[in-house]
mmCIF file of C-alpha atoms and ligand atoms in Angstrom:
data_model
loop_
_atom_site.group_PDB
_atom_site.id
_atom_site.type_symbol
_atom_site.label_atom_id
_atom_site.label_comp_id
_atom_site.label_asym_id
_atom_site.label_seq_id
_atom_site.Cartn_x
_atom_site.Cartn_y
_atom_site.Cartn_z
ATOM 1 C CA MET A 1 -59.290 -40.026 -42.623
ATOM 2 C CA GLY A 2 -58.155 -40.798 -46.144
ATOM 3 C CA TYR A 3 -60.886 -41.305 -48.627
ATOM 4 C CA LEU A 4 -63.562 -42.757 -46.374
ATOM 5 C CA HIS A 5 -66.870 -41.220 -47.271
ATOM 6 C CA PRO A 6 -69.130 -40.809 -44.259
ATOM 7 C CA ALA A 7 -72.239 -40.477 -46.410
ATOM 8 C CA LEU A 8 -71.814 -43.899 -47.968
ATOM 9 C CA PRO A 9 -73.228 -46.981 -46.218
ATOM 10 C CA GLY A 10 -70.628 -48.501 -43.912
ATOM 11 C CA ALA A 11 -68.213 -45.665 -44.732
ATOM 12 C CA ALA A 12 -67.156 -47.611 -47.807
ATOM 13 C CA VAL A 13 -63.816 -46.814 -49.375
ATOM 14 C CA LEU A 14 -64.485 -45.030 -52.646
ATOM 15 C CA PRO A 15 -63.214 -46.863 -55.716
ATOM 16 C CA PHE A 16 -60.876 -44.216 -57.174
ATOM 17 C CA PRO A 17 -58.066 -43.699 -54.717
ATOM 18 C CA GLY A 18 -55.799 -46.673 -54.234
ATOM 19 C CA ARG A 19 -54.648 -46.255 -50.663
ATOM 20 C CA ALA A 20 -50.963 -46.744 -50.604
ATOM 21 C CA PRO A 21 -50.552 -50.070 -48.850
ATOM 22 C CA TYR A 22 -53.314 -51.717 -50.897
ATOM 23 C CA GLY A 23 -53.108 -50.186 -54.348
ATOM 24 C CA ARG A 24 -51.856 -47.249 -56.355
ATOM 25 C CA LEU A 25 -51.390 -43.835 -54.831
ATOM 26 C CA PRO A 26 -52.667 -41.225 -57.297
ATOM 27 C CA LEU A 27 -51.128 -37.792 -57.793
ATOM 28 C CA SER A 28 -54.085 -35.624 -56.811
ATOM 29 C CA PRO A 29 -57.397 -37.476 -56.689
ATOM 30 C CA PRO A 30 -60.731 -35.867 -55.808
ATOM 31 C CA HIS A 31 -61.257 -35.573 -52.062
ATOM 32 C CA LEU A 32 -64.925 -35.665 -51.143
ATOM 33 C CA ALA A 33 -66.261 -33.241 -48.580
ATOM 34 C CA GLY A 34 -69.041 -35.457 -47.322
ATOM 35 C CA GLY A 35 -72.031 -33.386 -48.419
ATOM 36 C CA GLU A 36 -71.908 -34.079 -52.148
ATOM 37 C CA ILE A 37 -74.419 -36.933 -52.268
ATOM 38 C CA GLU A 38 -77.035 -34.976 -50.312
ATOM 39 C CA ALA A 39 -76.403 -31.891 -52.473
ATOM 40 C CA VAL A 40 -76.863 -33.856 -55.692
ATOM 41 C CA ARG A 41 -79.986 -35.553 -54.319
ATOM 42 C CA ALA A 42 -81.508 -32.198 -53.332
ATOM 43 C CA THR A 43 -80.744 -30.798 -56.783
ATOM 44 C CA LEU A 44 -82.292 -33.799 -58.532
ATOM 45 C CA GLU A 45 -85.379 -33.490 -56.342
ATOM 46 C CA SER A 46 -85.651 -29.780 -57.130
ATOM 47 C CA GLY A 47 -86.064 -30.632 -60.819
ATOM 48 C CA TRP A 48 -83.324 -28.209 -61.924
ATOM 49 C CA LEU A 49 -80.898 -30.113 -64.125
ATOM 50 C CA ALA A 50 -80.134 -27.520 -66.754
ATOM 51 C CA PRO A 51 -77.344 -24.987 -66.355
ATOM 52 C CA ALA A 52 -79.956 -22.707 -64.845
ATOM 53 C CA GLY A 53 -81.691 -22.533 -61.519
ATOM 54 C CA PRO A 54 -80.454 -22.022 -57.996
ATOM 55 C CA ALA A 55 -77.361 -24.272 -57.857
ATOM 56 C CA PRO A 56 -75.229 -22.632 -60.581
ATOM 57 C CA ALA A 57 -76.218 -19.170 -59.335
ATOM 58 C CA ALA A 58 -75.337 -20.105 -55.751
ATOM 59 C CA PHE A 59 -72.037 -21.629 -56.913
ATOM 60 C CA GLU A 60 -71.235 -18.422 -58.796
ATOM 61 C CA ALA A 61 -71.987 -16.367 -55.683
ATOM 62 C CA ALA A 62 -69.737 -18.628 -53.591
ATOM 63 C CA ILE A 63 -66.884 -18.296 -56.113
ATOM 64 C CA GLY A 64 -67.371 -14.523 -56.078
ATOM 65 C CA ALA A 65 -67.182 -14.525 -52.282
ATOM 66 C CA ALA A 66 -64.033 -16.681 -52.314
ATOM 67 C CA THR A 67 -62.178 -14.696 -54.983
ATOM 68 C CA GLY A 68 -63.518 -11.180 -54.407
ATOM 69 C CA PHE A 69 -64.594 -10.680 -58.017
ATOM 70 C CA ALA A 70 -67.792 -8.733 -58.704
ATOM 71 C CA ALA A 71 -69.072 -11.014 -61.479
ATOM 72 C CA THR A 72 -68.734 -14.769 -62.090
ATOM 73 C CA LEU A 73 -69.877 -17.252 -64.714
ATOM 74 C CA ALA A 74 -69.748 -20.971 -63.871
ATOM 75 C CA THR A 75 -68.671 -23.014 -66.908
ATOM 76 C CA THR A 76 -68.305 -26.640 -67.951
ATOM 77 C CA SER A 77 -64.511 -26.438 -67.516
ATOM 78 C CA GLY A 78 -61.609 -24.085 -66.980
ATOM 79 C CA THR A 79 -60.762 -24.498 -70.658
ATOM 80 C CA ALA A 80 -64.298 -23.394 -71.630
ATOM 81 C CA ALA A 81 -63.863 -20.327 -69.394
ATOM 82 C CA LEU A 82 -60.574 -19.529 -71.165
ATOM 83 C CA HIS A 83 -62.297 -19.906 -74.536
ATOM 84 C CA LEU A 84 -65.044 -17.491 -73.483
ATOM 85 C CA ALA A 85 -62.405 -15.073 -72.181
ATOM 86 C CA TYR A 86 -60.680 -15.061 -75.564
ATOM 87 C CA ARG A 87 -64.036 -14.478 -77.253
ATOM 88 C CA VAL A 88 -65.054 -11.524 -75.061
ATOM 89 C CA LEU A 89 -61.580 -10.007 -75.481
ATOM 90 C CA GLY A 90 -62.132 -10.128 -79.239
ATOM 91 C CA VAL A 91 -59.168 -12.347 -80.128
ATOM 92 C CA ALA A 92 -59.021 -12.621 -83.931
ATOM 93 C CA PRO A 93 -56.931 -14.719 -86.356
ATOM 94 C CA GLY A 94 -53.338 -13.492 -86.428
ATOM 95 C CA ASP A 95 -53.519 -11.772 -83.023
ATOM 96 C CA GLU A 96 -50.685 -12.552 -80.653
ATOM 97 C CA VAL A 97 -51.513 -14.097 -77.284
ATOM 98 C CA TRP A 98 -48.611 -14.105 -74.826
ATOM 99 C CA ALA A 99 -48.262 -16.709 -72.108
ATOM 100 C CA PRO A 100 -45.511 -18.258 -69.995
ATOM 101 C CA THR A 101 -44.051 -21.314 -71.681
ATOM 102 C CA LEU A 102 -44.217 -23.346 -68.445
ATOM 103 C CA THR A 103 -47.919 -24.136 -68.227
ATOM 104 C CA PHE A 104 -50.642 -26.590 -69.162
ATOM 105 C CA VAL A 105 -51.638 -26.623 -72.829
ATOM 106 C CA ALA A 106 -55.173 -25.348 -72.036
ATOM 107 C CA THR A 107 -53.816 -21.881 -71.217
ATOM 108 C CA VAL A 108 -53.458 -21.076 -74.914
ATOM 109 C CA ALA A 109 -55.253 -23.923 -76.724
ATOM 110 C CA PRO A 110 -58.591 -22.109 -77.265
ATOM 111 C CA ALA A 111 -56.826 -18.994 -78.603
ATOM 112 C CA VAL A 112 -54.766 -21.099 -81.001
ATOM 113 C CA GLN A 113 -57.957 -22.819 -82.170
ATOM 114 C CA MET A 114 -59.335 -19.317 -82.897
ATOM 115 C CA GLY A 115 -56.359 -18.576 -85.157
ATOM 116 C CA ALA A 116 -54.281 -16.584 -82.690
ATOM 117 C CA VAL A 117 -50.489 -16.847 -82.639
ATOM 118 C CA PRO A 118 -49.135 -17.870 -79.228
ATOM 119 C CA ARG A 119 -45.891 -16.290 -78.070
ATOM 120 C CA PHE A 120 -44.158 -18.030 -75.184
ATOM 121 C CA LEU A 121 -42.149 -16.166 -72.557
ATOM 122 C CA ASP A 122 -39.839 -17.706 -70.016
ATOM 123 C CA VAL A 123 -40.573 -17.937 -66.309
ATOM 124 C CA ASN A 124 -38.281 -16.702 -63.549
ATOM 125 C CA PRO A 125 -36.631 -19.014 -61.039
ATOM 126 C CA THR A 126 -38.045 -17.185 -58.002
ATOM 127 C CA GLY A 127 -41.569 -18.492 -58.441
ATOM 128 C CA TRP A 128 -41.544 -20.436 -61.731
ATOM 129 C CA THR A 129 -44.130 -17.983 -63.129
ATOM 130 C CA LEU A 130 -44.096 -15.419 -65.962
ATOM 131 C CA ASP A 131 -41.019 -13.184 -65.651
ATOM 132 C CA PRO A 132 -42.349 -9.596 -65.366
ATOM 133 C CA ASP A 133 -39.016 -8.015 -66.364
ATOM 134 C CA LEU A 134 -38.834 -10.091 -69.525
ATOM 135 C CA LEU A 135 -42.486 -9.252 -70.202
ATOM 136 C CA ALA A 136 -41.879 -5.505 -69.818
ATOM 137 C CA ALA A 137 -38.862 -5.641 -72.161
ATOM 138 C CA GLU A 138 -40.743 -7.713 -74.739
ATOM 139 C CA LEU A 139 -43.771 -5.400 -74.631
ATOM 140 C CA ALA A 140 -41.525 -2.377 -75.290
ATOM 141 C CA LEU A 141 -40.005 -4.195 -78.284
ATOM 142 C CA ALA A 142 -43.456 -5.201 -79.546
ATOM 143 C CA ALA A 143 -44.696 -1.619 -79.231
ATOM 144 C CA ARG A 144 -41.728 -0.474 -81.306
ATOM 145 C CA ARG A 145 -42.611 -3.098 -83.932
ATOM 146 C CA GLY A 146 -46.214 -1.872 -83.793
ATOM 147 C CA ARG A 147 -47.484 -5.335 -82.884
ATOM 148 C CA LEU A 148 -48.631 -5.534 -79.263
ATOM 149 C CA PRO A 149 -50.310 -8.748 -78.062
ATOM 150 C CA ARG A 150 -54.110 -8.855 -77.943
ATOM 151 C CA VAL A 151 -53.852 -10.236 -74.390
ATOM 152 C CA VAL A 152 -51.220 -11.385 -71.899
ATOM 153 C CA VAL A 153 -52.097 -14.574 -70.002
ATOM 154 C CA PRO A 154 -49.987 -15.127 -66.869
ATOM 155 C CA VAL A 155 -50.460 -18.414 -65.016
ATOM 156 C CA ASP A 156 -50.651 -19.173 -61.292
ATOM 157 C CA LEU A 157 -48.540 -22.303 -61.489
ATOM 158 C CA TYR A 158 -49.130 -25.294 -59.200
ATOM 159 C CA GLY A 159 -51.228 -23.159 -56.850
ATOM 160 C CA GLN A 160 -48.865 -20.255 -56.521
ATOM 161 C CA CYS A 161 -49.486 -16.756 -57.741
ATOM 162 C CA CYS A 162 -47.640 -15.079 -60.545
ATOM 163 C CA ASP A 163 -46.351 -11.580 -59.731
ATOM 164 C CA LEU A 164 -49.617 -10.084 -60.951
ATOM 165 C CA ASP A 165 -48.903 -6.534 -59.680
ATOM 166 C CA ALA A 166 -45.716 -6.328 -61.719
ATOM 167 C CA ILE A 167 -47.384 -7.975 -64.737
ATOM 168 C CA LEU A 168 -50.338 -5.548 -64.600
ATOM 169 C CA GLY A 169 -47.871 -2.648 -64.331
ATOM 170 C CA ALA A 170 -46.054 -3.802 -67.474
ATOM 171 C CA CYS A 171 -49.292 -4.366 -69.426
ATOM 172 C CA ASP A 172 -51.112 -1.199 -68.286
ATOM 173 C CA ARG A 173 -48.317 0.869 -69.752
ATOM 174 C CA TRP A 174 -49.366 -0.324 -73.239
ATOM 175 C CA GLY A 175 -53.066 -0.845 -72.605
ATOM 176 C CA VAL A 176 -52.811 -4.635 -73.018
ATOM 177 C CA PRO A 177 -55.485 -6.583 -71.076
ATOM 178 C CA VAL A 178 -54.472 -9.364 -68.681
ATOM 179 C CA LEU A 179 -56.315 -12.677 -68.456
ATOM 180 C CA CYS A 180 -55.010 -14.605 -65.442
ATOM 181 C CA ASP A 181 -55.049 -18.393 -65.758
ATOM 182 C CA SER A 182 -55.674 -19.146 -62.084
ATOM 183 C CA ALA A 183 -57.172 -22.552 -62.957
ATOM 184 C CA ALA A 184 -54.887 -24.312 -60.478
ATOM 185 C CA ALA A 185 -54.889 -21.608 -57.813
ATOM 186 C CA MET A 186 -58.240 -21.578 -56.026
ATOM 187 C CA GLY A 187 -57.363 -20.587 -52.461
ATOM 188 C CA ALA A 188 -53.990 -18.964 -53.256
ATOM 189 C CA ALA A 189 -53.226 -15.435 -52.094
ATOM 190 C CA GLN A 190 -51.137 -12.753 -53.718
ATOM 191 C CA ARG A 191 -49.670 -9.548 -52.256
ATOM 192 C CA GLY A 192 -51.887 -7.932 -49.664
ATOM 193 C CA GLY A 193 -53.909 -11.123 -49.294
ATOM 194 C CA GLN A 194 -55.949 -10.670 -52.474
ATOM 195 C CA HIS A 195 -57.103 -13.933 -54.032
ATOM 196 C CA ALA A 196 -55.170 -15.353 -56.992
ATOM 197 C CA GLY A 197 -56.270 -13.694 -60.208
ATOM 198 C CA ARG A 198 -57.859 -10.659 -58.566
ATOM 199 C CA GLY A 199 -56.832 -7.453 -60.291
ATOM 200 C CA ALA A 200 -56.692 -8.993 -63.783
ATOM 201 C CA ARG A 201 -59.344 -7.961 -66.324
ATOM 202 C CA LEU A 202 -60.474 -11.581 -66.369
ATOM 203 C CA ALA A 203 -59.479 -14.632 -64.332
ATOM 204 C CA VAL A 204 -60.196 -18.314 -64.873
ATOM 205 C CA TYR A 205 -60.559 -21.074 -62.268
ATOM 206 C CA SER A 206 -60.979 -24.827 -62.664
ATOM 207 C CA PHE A 207 -62.960 -27.345 -60.639
ATOM 208 C CA ASN A 208 -61.631 -30.363 -62.486
ATOM 209 C CA GLY A 209 -61.317 -33.579 -60.477
ATOM 210 C CA ASN A 210 -57.596 -33.133 -59.814
ATOM 211 C CA LYS A 211 -57.834 -29.564 -58.477
ATOM 212 C CA ILE A 212 -57.835 -28.551 -54.819
ATOM 213 C CA VAL A 213 -61.638 -28.392 -54.729
ATOM 214 C CA THR A 214 -63.716 -29.950 -57.482
ATOM 215 C CA ALA A 215 -67.194 -29.983 -58.954
ATOM 216 C CA GLY A 216 -66.409 -33.221 -60.785
ATOM 217 C CA GLY A 217 -65.581 -31.016 -63.783
ATOM 218 C CA GLY A 218 -66.256 -27.316 -64.105
ATOM 219 C CA GLY A 219 -64.711 -23.894 -64.237
ATOM 220 C CA ALA A 220 -65.378 -20.235 -63.726
ATOM 221 C CA LEU A 221 -64.736 -16.972 -65.507
ATOM 222 C CA CYS A 222 -64.534 -13.934 -63.216
ATOM 223 C CA SER A 223 -64.177 -10.199 -63.687
ATOM 224 C CA ASP A 224 -64.937 -6.940 -61.960
ATOM 225 C CA ASP A 225 -66.452 -5.854 -65.282
ATOM 226 C CA ALA A 226 -70.007 -7.220 -65.147
ATOM 227 C CA ALA A 227 -70.561 -6.408 -68.834
ATOM 228 C CA LEU A 228 -67.744 -8.792 -69.857
ATOM 229 C CA ILE A 229 -69.271 -11.595 -67.809
ATOM 230 C CA ALA A 230 -72.744 -10.856 -69.194
ATOM 231 C CA ARG A 231 -71.282 -11.164 -72.693
ATOM 232 C CA ALA A 232 -69.575 -14.444 -71.762
ATOM 233 C CA ARG A 233 -72.862 -15.740 -70.298
ATOM 234 C CA HIS A 234 -74.626 -14.899 -73.560
ATOM 235 C CA LEU A 235 -72.015 -16.857 -75.566
ATOM 236 C CA ALA A 236 -72.088 -19.747 -73.067
ATOM 237 C CA GLY A 237 -75.825 -20.147 -73.747
ATOM 238 C CA GLN A 238 -75.598 -20.399 -77.575
ATOM 239 C CA ALA A 239 -75.798 -16.600 -78.021
ATOM 240 C CA LYS A 240 -79.606 -16.578 -78.061
ATOM 241 C CA GLU A 241 -80.966 -13.090 -78.623
ATOM 242 C CA PRO A 242 -84.050 -12.074 -76.635
ATOM 243 C CA ALA A 243 -86.772 -13.190 -79.067
ATOM 244 C CA ALA A 244 -89.486 -15.851 -79.020
ATOM 245 C CA HIS A 245 -87.894 -17.586 -81.991
ATOM 246 C CA TYR A 246 -84.206 -18.555 -82.181
ATOM 247 C CA GLN A 247 -82.316 -15.421 -83.158
ATOM 248 C CA HIS A 248 -78.495 -15.180 -83.271
ATOM 249 C CA GLU A 249 -76.176 -12.268 -84.020
ATOM 250 C CA THR A 250 -73.186 -14.552 -83.485
ATOM 251 C CA THR A 251 -72.511 -18.181 -82.561
ATOM 252 C CA GLY A 252 -71.903 -19.477 -79.070
ATOM 253 C CA TYR A 253 -71.467 -22.650 -77.059
ATOM 254 C CA THR A 254 -73.103 -24.865 -74.489
ATOM 255 C CA TYR A 255 -70.647 -23.901 -71.766
ATOM 256 C CA GLY A 256 -72.912 -23.368 -68.745
ATOM 257 C CA LEU A 257 -72.202 -25.619 -65.731
ATOM 258 C CA SER A 258 -74.829 -28.264 -65.006
ATOM 259 C CA SER A 259 -76.841 -27.896 -61.806
ATOM 260 C CA LEU A 260 -75.673 -31.291 -60.565
ATOM 261 C CA LEU A 261 -72.015 -30.357 -60.849
ATOM 262 C CA ALA A 262 -72.650 -26.923 -59.367
ATOM 263 C CA ALA A 263 -74.187 -28.680 -56.366
ATOM 264 C CA VAL A 264 -71.027 -30.775 -55.964
ATOM 265 C CA GLY A 265 -68.877 -27.653 -56.231
ATOM 266 C CA LEU A 266 -71.030 -25.893 -53.649
ATOM 267 C CA ALA A 267 -70.482 -28.755 -51.214
ATOM 268 C CA GLN A 268 -66.710 -28.581 -51.770
ATOM 269 C CA LEU A 269 -66.038 -24.849 -51.712
ATOM 270 C CA PRO A 270 -66.542 -24.292 -47.952
ATOM 271 C CA LEU A 271 -63.619 -26.697 -47.373
ATOM 272 C CA LEU A 272 -61.197 -24.652 -49.484
ATOM 273 C CA GLU A 273 -59.226 -23.221 -46.543
ATOM 274 C CA ALA A 274 -58.941 -26.642 -44.893
ATOM 275 C CA ARG A 275 -57.769 -28.161 -48.178
ATOM 276 C CA VAL A 276 -55.132 -25.439 -48.562
ATOM 277 C CA ALA A 277 -53.918 -26.078 -45.008
ATOM 278 C CA ARG A 278 -53.688 -29.818 -45.668
ATOM 279 C CA ARG A 279 -51.811 -29.403 -48.979
ATOM 280 C CA ARG A 280 -49.391 -26.980 -47.322
ATOM 281 C CA ALA A 281 -48.816 -29.475 -44.509
ATOM 282 C CA ILE A 282 -48.136 -32.227 -47.062
ATOM 283 C CA PHE A 283 -45.597 -29.990 -48.800
ATOM 284 C CA ALA A 284 -43.932 -29.078 -45.494
ATOM 285 C CA HIS A 285 -43.673 -32.735 -44.518
ATOM 286 C CA TYR A 286 -42.009 -33.659 -47.826
ATOM 287 C CA ALA A 287 -39.583 -30.745 -47.518
ATOM 288 C CA GLN A 288 -38.655 -31.672 -43.958
ATOM 289 C CA ALA A 289 -38.503 -35.445 -44.429
ATOM 290 C CA LEU A 290 -36.427 -35.241 -47.632
ATOM 291 C CA ALA A 291 -34.156 -32.411 -46.462
ATOM 292 C CA ASP A 292 -31.335 -34.836 -45.658
ATOM 293 C CA LEU A 293 -31.101 -36.050 -49.272
ATOM 294 C CA PRO A 294 -28.610 -34.249 -51.528
ATOM 295 C CA GLY A 295 -29.776 -33.018 -54.929
ATOM 296 C CA LEU A 296 -33.432 -32.357 -54.100
ATOM 297 C CA ASP A 297 -34.876 -28.827 -54.135
ATOM 298 C CA PHE A 298 -38.501 -27.869 -53.733
ATOM 299 C CA ILE A 299 -40.510 -25.325 -55.709
ATOM 300 C CA PRO A 300 -39.846 -21.942 -54.044
ATOM 301 C CA GLU A 301 -42.728 -19.975 -52.585
ATOM 302 C CA PRO A 302 -42.406 -16.380 -53.756
ATOM 303 C CA ALA A 303 -42.239 -13.753 -51.031
ATOM 304 C CA TRP A 304 -45.331 -11.958 -52.319
ATOM 305 C CA GLY A 305 -47.941 -14.671 -51.939
ATOM 306 C CA ARG A 306 -49.286 -17.679 -50.097
ATOM 307 C CA ALA A 307 -49.265 -20.774 -52.292
ATOM 308 C CA THR A 308 -51.793 -23.555 -51.885
ATOM 309 C CA ARG A 309 -49.084 -26.130 -52.667
ATOM 310 C CA TRP A 310 -51.644 -27.755 -54.956
ATOM 311 C CA LEU A 311 -48.851 -30.064 -56.098
ATOM 312 C CA SER A 312 -45.589 -30.631 -54.242
ATOM 313 C CA VAL A 313 -42.921 -30.246 -56.930
ATOM 314 C CA VAL A 314 -39.310 -31.263 -56.365
ATOM 315 C CA LEU A 315 -36.269 -30.627 -58.572
ATOM 316 C CA VAL A 316 -33.916 -33.574 -58.951
ATOM 317 C CA ASP A 317 -30.237 -32.794 -59.576
ATOM 318 C CA PRO A 318 -29.079 -36.084 -61.114
ATOM 319 C CA ALA A 319 -25.405 -35.760 -60.146
ATOM 320 C CA ALA A 320 -26.070 -35.024 -56.480
ATOM 321 C CA PHE A 321 -29.151 -37.232 -56.035
ATOM 322 C CA GLY A 322 -27.709 -40.196 -57.901
ATOM 323 C CA ALA A 323 -30.601 -40.591 -60.339
ATOM 324 C CA ASP A 324 -32.432 -38.300 -62.707
ATOM 325 C CA ARG A 325 -36.046 -37.194 -62.509
ATOM 326 C CA GLU A 326 -37.234 -39.872 -64.928
ATOM 327 C CA ALA A 327 -35.430 -42.688 -63.089
ATOM 328 C CA LEU A 328 -37.023 -41.543 -59.837
ATOM 329 C CA ARG A 329 -40.444 -41.312 -61.486
ATOM 330 C CA ARG A 330 -40.139 -44.858 -62.820
ATOM 331 C CA ALA A 331 -38.949 -46.187 -59.467
ATOM 332 C CA LEU A 332 -41.955 -44.613 -57.740
ATOM 333 C CA ASP A 333 -44.263 -45.949 -60.442
ATOM 334 C CA GLN A 334 -43.003 -49.480 -59.826
ATOM 335 C CA GLN A 335 -44.037 -49.077 -56.209
ATOM 336 C CA GLY A 336 -47.508 -47.970 -57.273
ATOM 337 C CA ILE A 337 -46.862 -44.292 -56.604
ATOM 338 C CA GLU A 338 -47.994 -41.873 -59.289
ATOM 339 C CA SER A 339 -45.747 -38.874 -59.884
ATOM 340 C CA ARG A 340 -45.580 -36.628 -62.946
ATOM 341 C CA PRO A 341 -42.875 -34.543 -64.592
ATOM 342 C CA ALA A 342 -43.369 -30.787 -64.268
ATOM 343 C CA TRP A 343 -45.156 -29.188 -67.233
ATOM 344 C CA LYS A 344 -43.303 -29.674 -70.501
ATOM 345 C CA PRO A 345 -42.788 -26.117 -71.769
ATOM 346 C CA LEU A 346 -45.159 -25.210 -74.577
ATOM 347 C CA HIS A 347 -42.314 -23.977 -76.803
ATOM 348 C CA LEU A 348 -41.054 -27.585 -76.813
ATOM 349 C CA GLN A 349 -44.458 -29.032 -77.782
ATOM 350 C CA PRO A 350 -44.815 -30.201 -81.393
ATOM 351 C CA ALA A 351 -48.305 -28.647 -81.422
ATOM 352 C CA PHE A 352 -46.696 -25.187 -81.257
ATOM 353 C CA ARG A 353 -43.635 -25.793 -83.407
ATOM 354 C CA GLY A 354 -42.318 -22.535 -84.798
ATOM 355 C CA ALA A 355 -44.285 -20.299 -82.413
ATOM 356 C CA PRO A 356 -42.405 -17.119 -81.482
ATOM 357 C CA ARG A 357 -40.871 -17.032 -78.018
ATOM 358 C CA ALA A 358 -38.633 -15.100 -75.668
ATOM 359 C CA GLY A 359 -36.230 -17.284 -73.728
ATOM 360 C CA GLY A 360 -37.324 -20.647 -72.363
ATOM 361 C CA ALA A 361 -34.144 -22.019 -70.816
ATOM 362 C CA VAL A 362 -35.414 -21.645 -67.233
ATOM 363 C CA ALA A 363 -38.633 -23.501 -68.048
ATOM 364 C CA ALA A 364 -36.767 -26.212 -69.975
ATOM 365 C CA ARG A 365 -34.535 -26.882 -66.969
ATOM 366 C CA LEU A 366 -37.531 -27.036 -64.614
ATOM 367 C CA PHE A 367 -39.132 -29.600 -66.922
ATOM 368 C CA GLU A 368 -35.927 -31.628 -67.107
ATOM 369 C CA ARG A 369 -35.613 -31.815 -63.322
ATOM 370 C CA GLY A 370 -39.110 -31.206 -61.925
ATOM 371 C CA LEU A 371 -41.256 -34.004 -60.500
ATOM 372 C CA CYS A 372 -44.727 -33.584 -58.956
ATOM 373 C CA LEU A 373 -45.172 -35.901 -55.958
ATOM 374 C CA PRO A 374 -48.518 -37.258 -54.713
ATOM 375 C CA SER A 375 -50.258 -34.308 -53.068
ATOM 376 C CA GLY A 376 -53.918 -35.216 -52.605
ATOM 377 C CA SER A 377 -55.417 -33.680 -49.482
ATOM 378 C CA GLY A 378 -57.063 -37.028 -48.676
ATOM 379 C CA MET A 379 -53.685 -38.765 -48.486
ATOM 380 C CA THR A 380 -52.894 -40.187 -45.045
ATOM 381 C CA GLN A 381 -49.674 -39.712 -43.140
ATOM 382 C CA SER A 382 -48.748 -43.340 -43.836
ATOM 383 C CA ASP A 383 -49.452 -42.845 -47.568
ATOM 384 C CA GLN A 384 -47.037 -39.947 -47.553
ATOM 385 C CA ASP A 385 -44.397 -41.732 -45.481
ATOM 386 C CA TRP A 386 -44.551 -44.531 -48.026
ATOM 387 C CA VAL A 387 -43.635 -42.022 -50.764
ATOM 388 C CA ILE A 388 -40.881 -40.549 -48.601
ATOM 389 C CA ASP A 389 -39.424 -44.010 -47.921
ATOM 390 C CA ALA A 390 -39.523 -44.823 -51.622
ATOM 391 C CA VAL A 391 -37.611 -41.621 -52.483
ATOM 392 C CA HIS A 392 -35.044 -42.342 -49.765
ATOM 393 C CA ARG A 393 -34.564 -45.884 -51.022
ATOM 394 C CA HIS A 394 -33.834 -44.562 -54.493
ATOM 395 C CA ALA A 395 -31.373 -41.850 -53.444
ATOM 396 C CA ARG A 396 -27.628 -42.339 -53.741
ATOM 397 C CA GLY A 397 -26.139 -44.364 -50.913
HETATM 398 C C1 PLP B 401 -56.490 -27.454 -64.882
HETATM 399 C C2 PLP B 401 -55.905 -26.331 -65.667
HETATM 400 C C3 PLP B 401 -56.579 -25.780 -66.776
HETATM 401 C C4 PLP B 401 -57.820 -26.378 -67.389
HETATM 402 O O1 PLP B 401 -58.907 -26.533 -66.558
HETATM 403 P P1 PLP B 401 -60.018 -27.634 -66.945
HETATM 404 O O2 PLP B 401 -61.115 -27.372 -65.983
HETATM 405 O O3 PLP B 401 -59.361 -28.966 -66.761
HETATM 406 O O4 PLP B 401 -60.416 -27.394 -68.358
HETATM 407 C C5 PLP B 401 -56.032 -24.668 -67.392
HETATM 408 N N1 PLP B 401 -54.876 -24.133 -66.975
HETATM 409 C C6 PLP B 401 -54.174 -24.649 -65.930
HETATM 410 C C7 PLP B 401 -52.913 -23.988 -65.495
HETATM 411 C C8 PLP B 401 -54.662 -25.771 -65.249
HETATM 412 O O5 PLP B 401 -53.954 -26.286 -64.244
#
């Protein structure tokens, strides 16, 4: 079906996704559900454009139903939700915020902007997510130093869950709250089938255009503690106190999600399960069709969860494959296929030079060898076979 949009006249091909034979194949473009145009039209006709009214509230209810959290705030982005989380957790200048080093910069950026000190911990090879044993050991050391982190922020990487049970166990021992960055993990399940992020004090989701379902930009902050979300909602609306005039005890933000984008998100969310199934099928096809090539290994799915396979990530062993990750990326690029290196670890980013860390060698190796292949759920079988052919053509022999 590709990117054909049934709601557009003549089922026109949307401009963004170059279909492989005719243009560029993007990494993870938005995949329309079909109901977005009607949803936006209905919202416009209702007169509700502000981040108030029925659409954001309905979107929040749908996110709550999908994730199992008791309270949800829809925000302008996942990064805004992270910022609000750091505010309601009371992060102050000089506080330590601990996160895995293998993640997107947004995991810690708002905390750093608030004056916090990020501390980067390595990931483990079993799931590429925060190593709970390392975390437990580091927390014990920090307690001995009398300097526990203000918050620990594990990440559900590439649509697969961190070992949240083990991480919560390590943090509960010292009373350290956990904020789960599940921005890329809508639809992922952890042990016992709970949704990604569930169990953490706060969890963040993203509905950016490249995520598995999108609002065309947007995010959510969730918790089972309704008071935390009420506080976040207050800050998201410029911290207006209940008074006829403008009264402020603190300063806030304009972080509430617009009704139009909430309507888009509402049209997308019912397709979450189907999108997960499609992304998993894409991953399985890559793994099967590239299995004959030496020197390629795929991101492992940890035993405790069900990944969405948001992005299909492959590790390239240069000696066995006959080319390194960057050579393969450039070869694909020349064929019009977008691929991206795995996250560059944050401890290697100039923006965080000198930040304290524990380990990082596992993450550095994953960056050196990891390549994200096109994984959009709207990709056709022939799009994907084109990628597979291109990888084969570039392999040794
Ligand atoms: C996408 C993403 C974010 C940021 O979400 P936005 O909605 O783009 O601000 C944060 N963390 C991770 C791990 C992400 O993948």
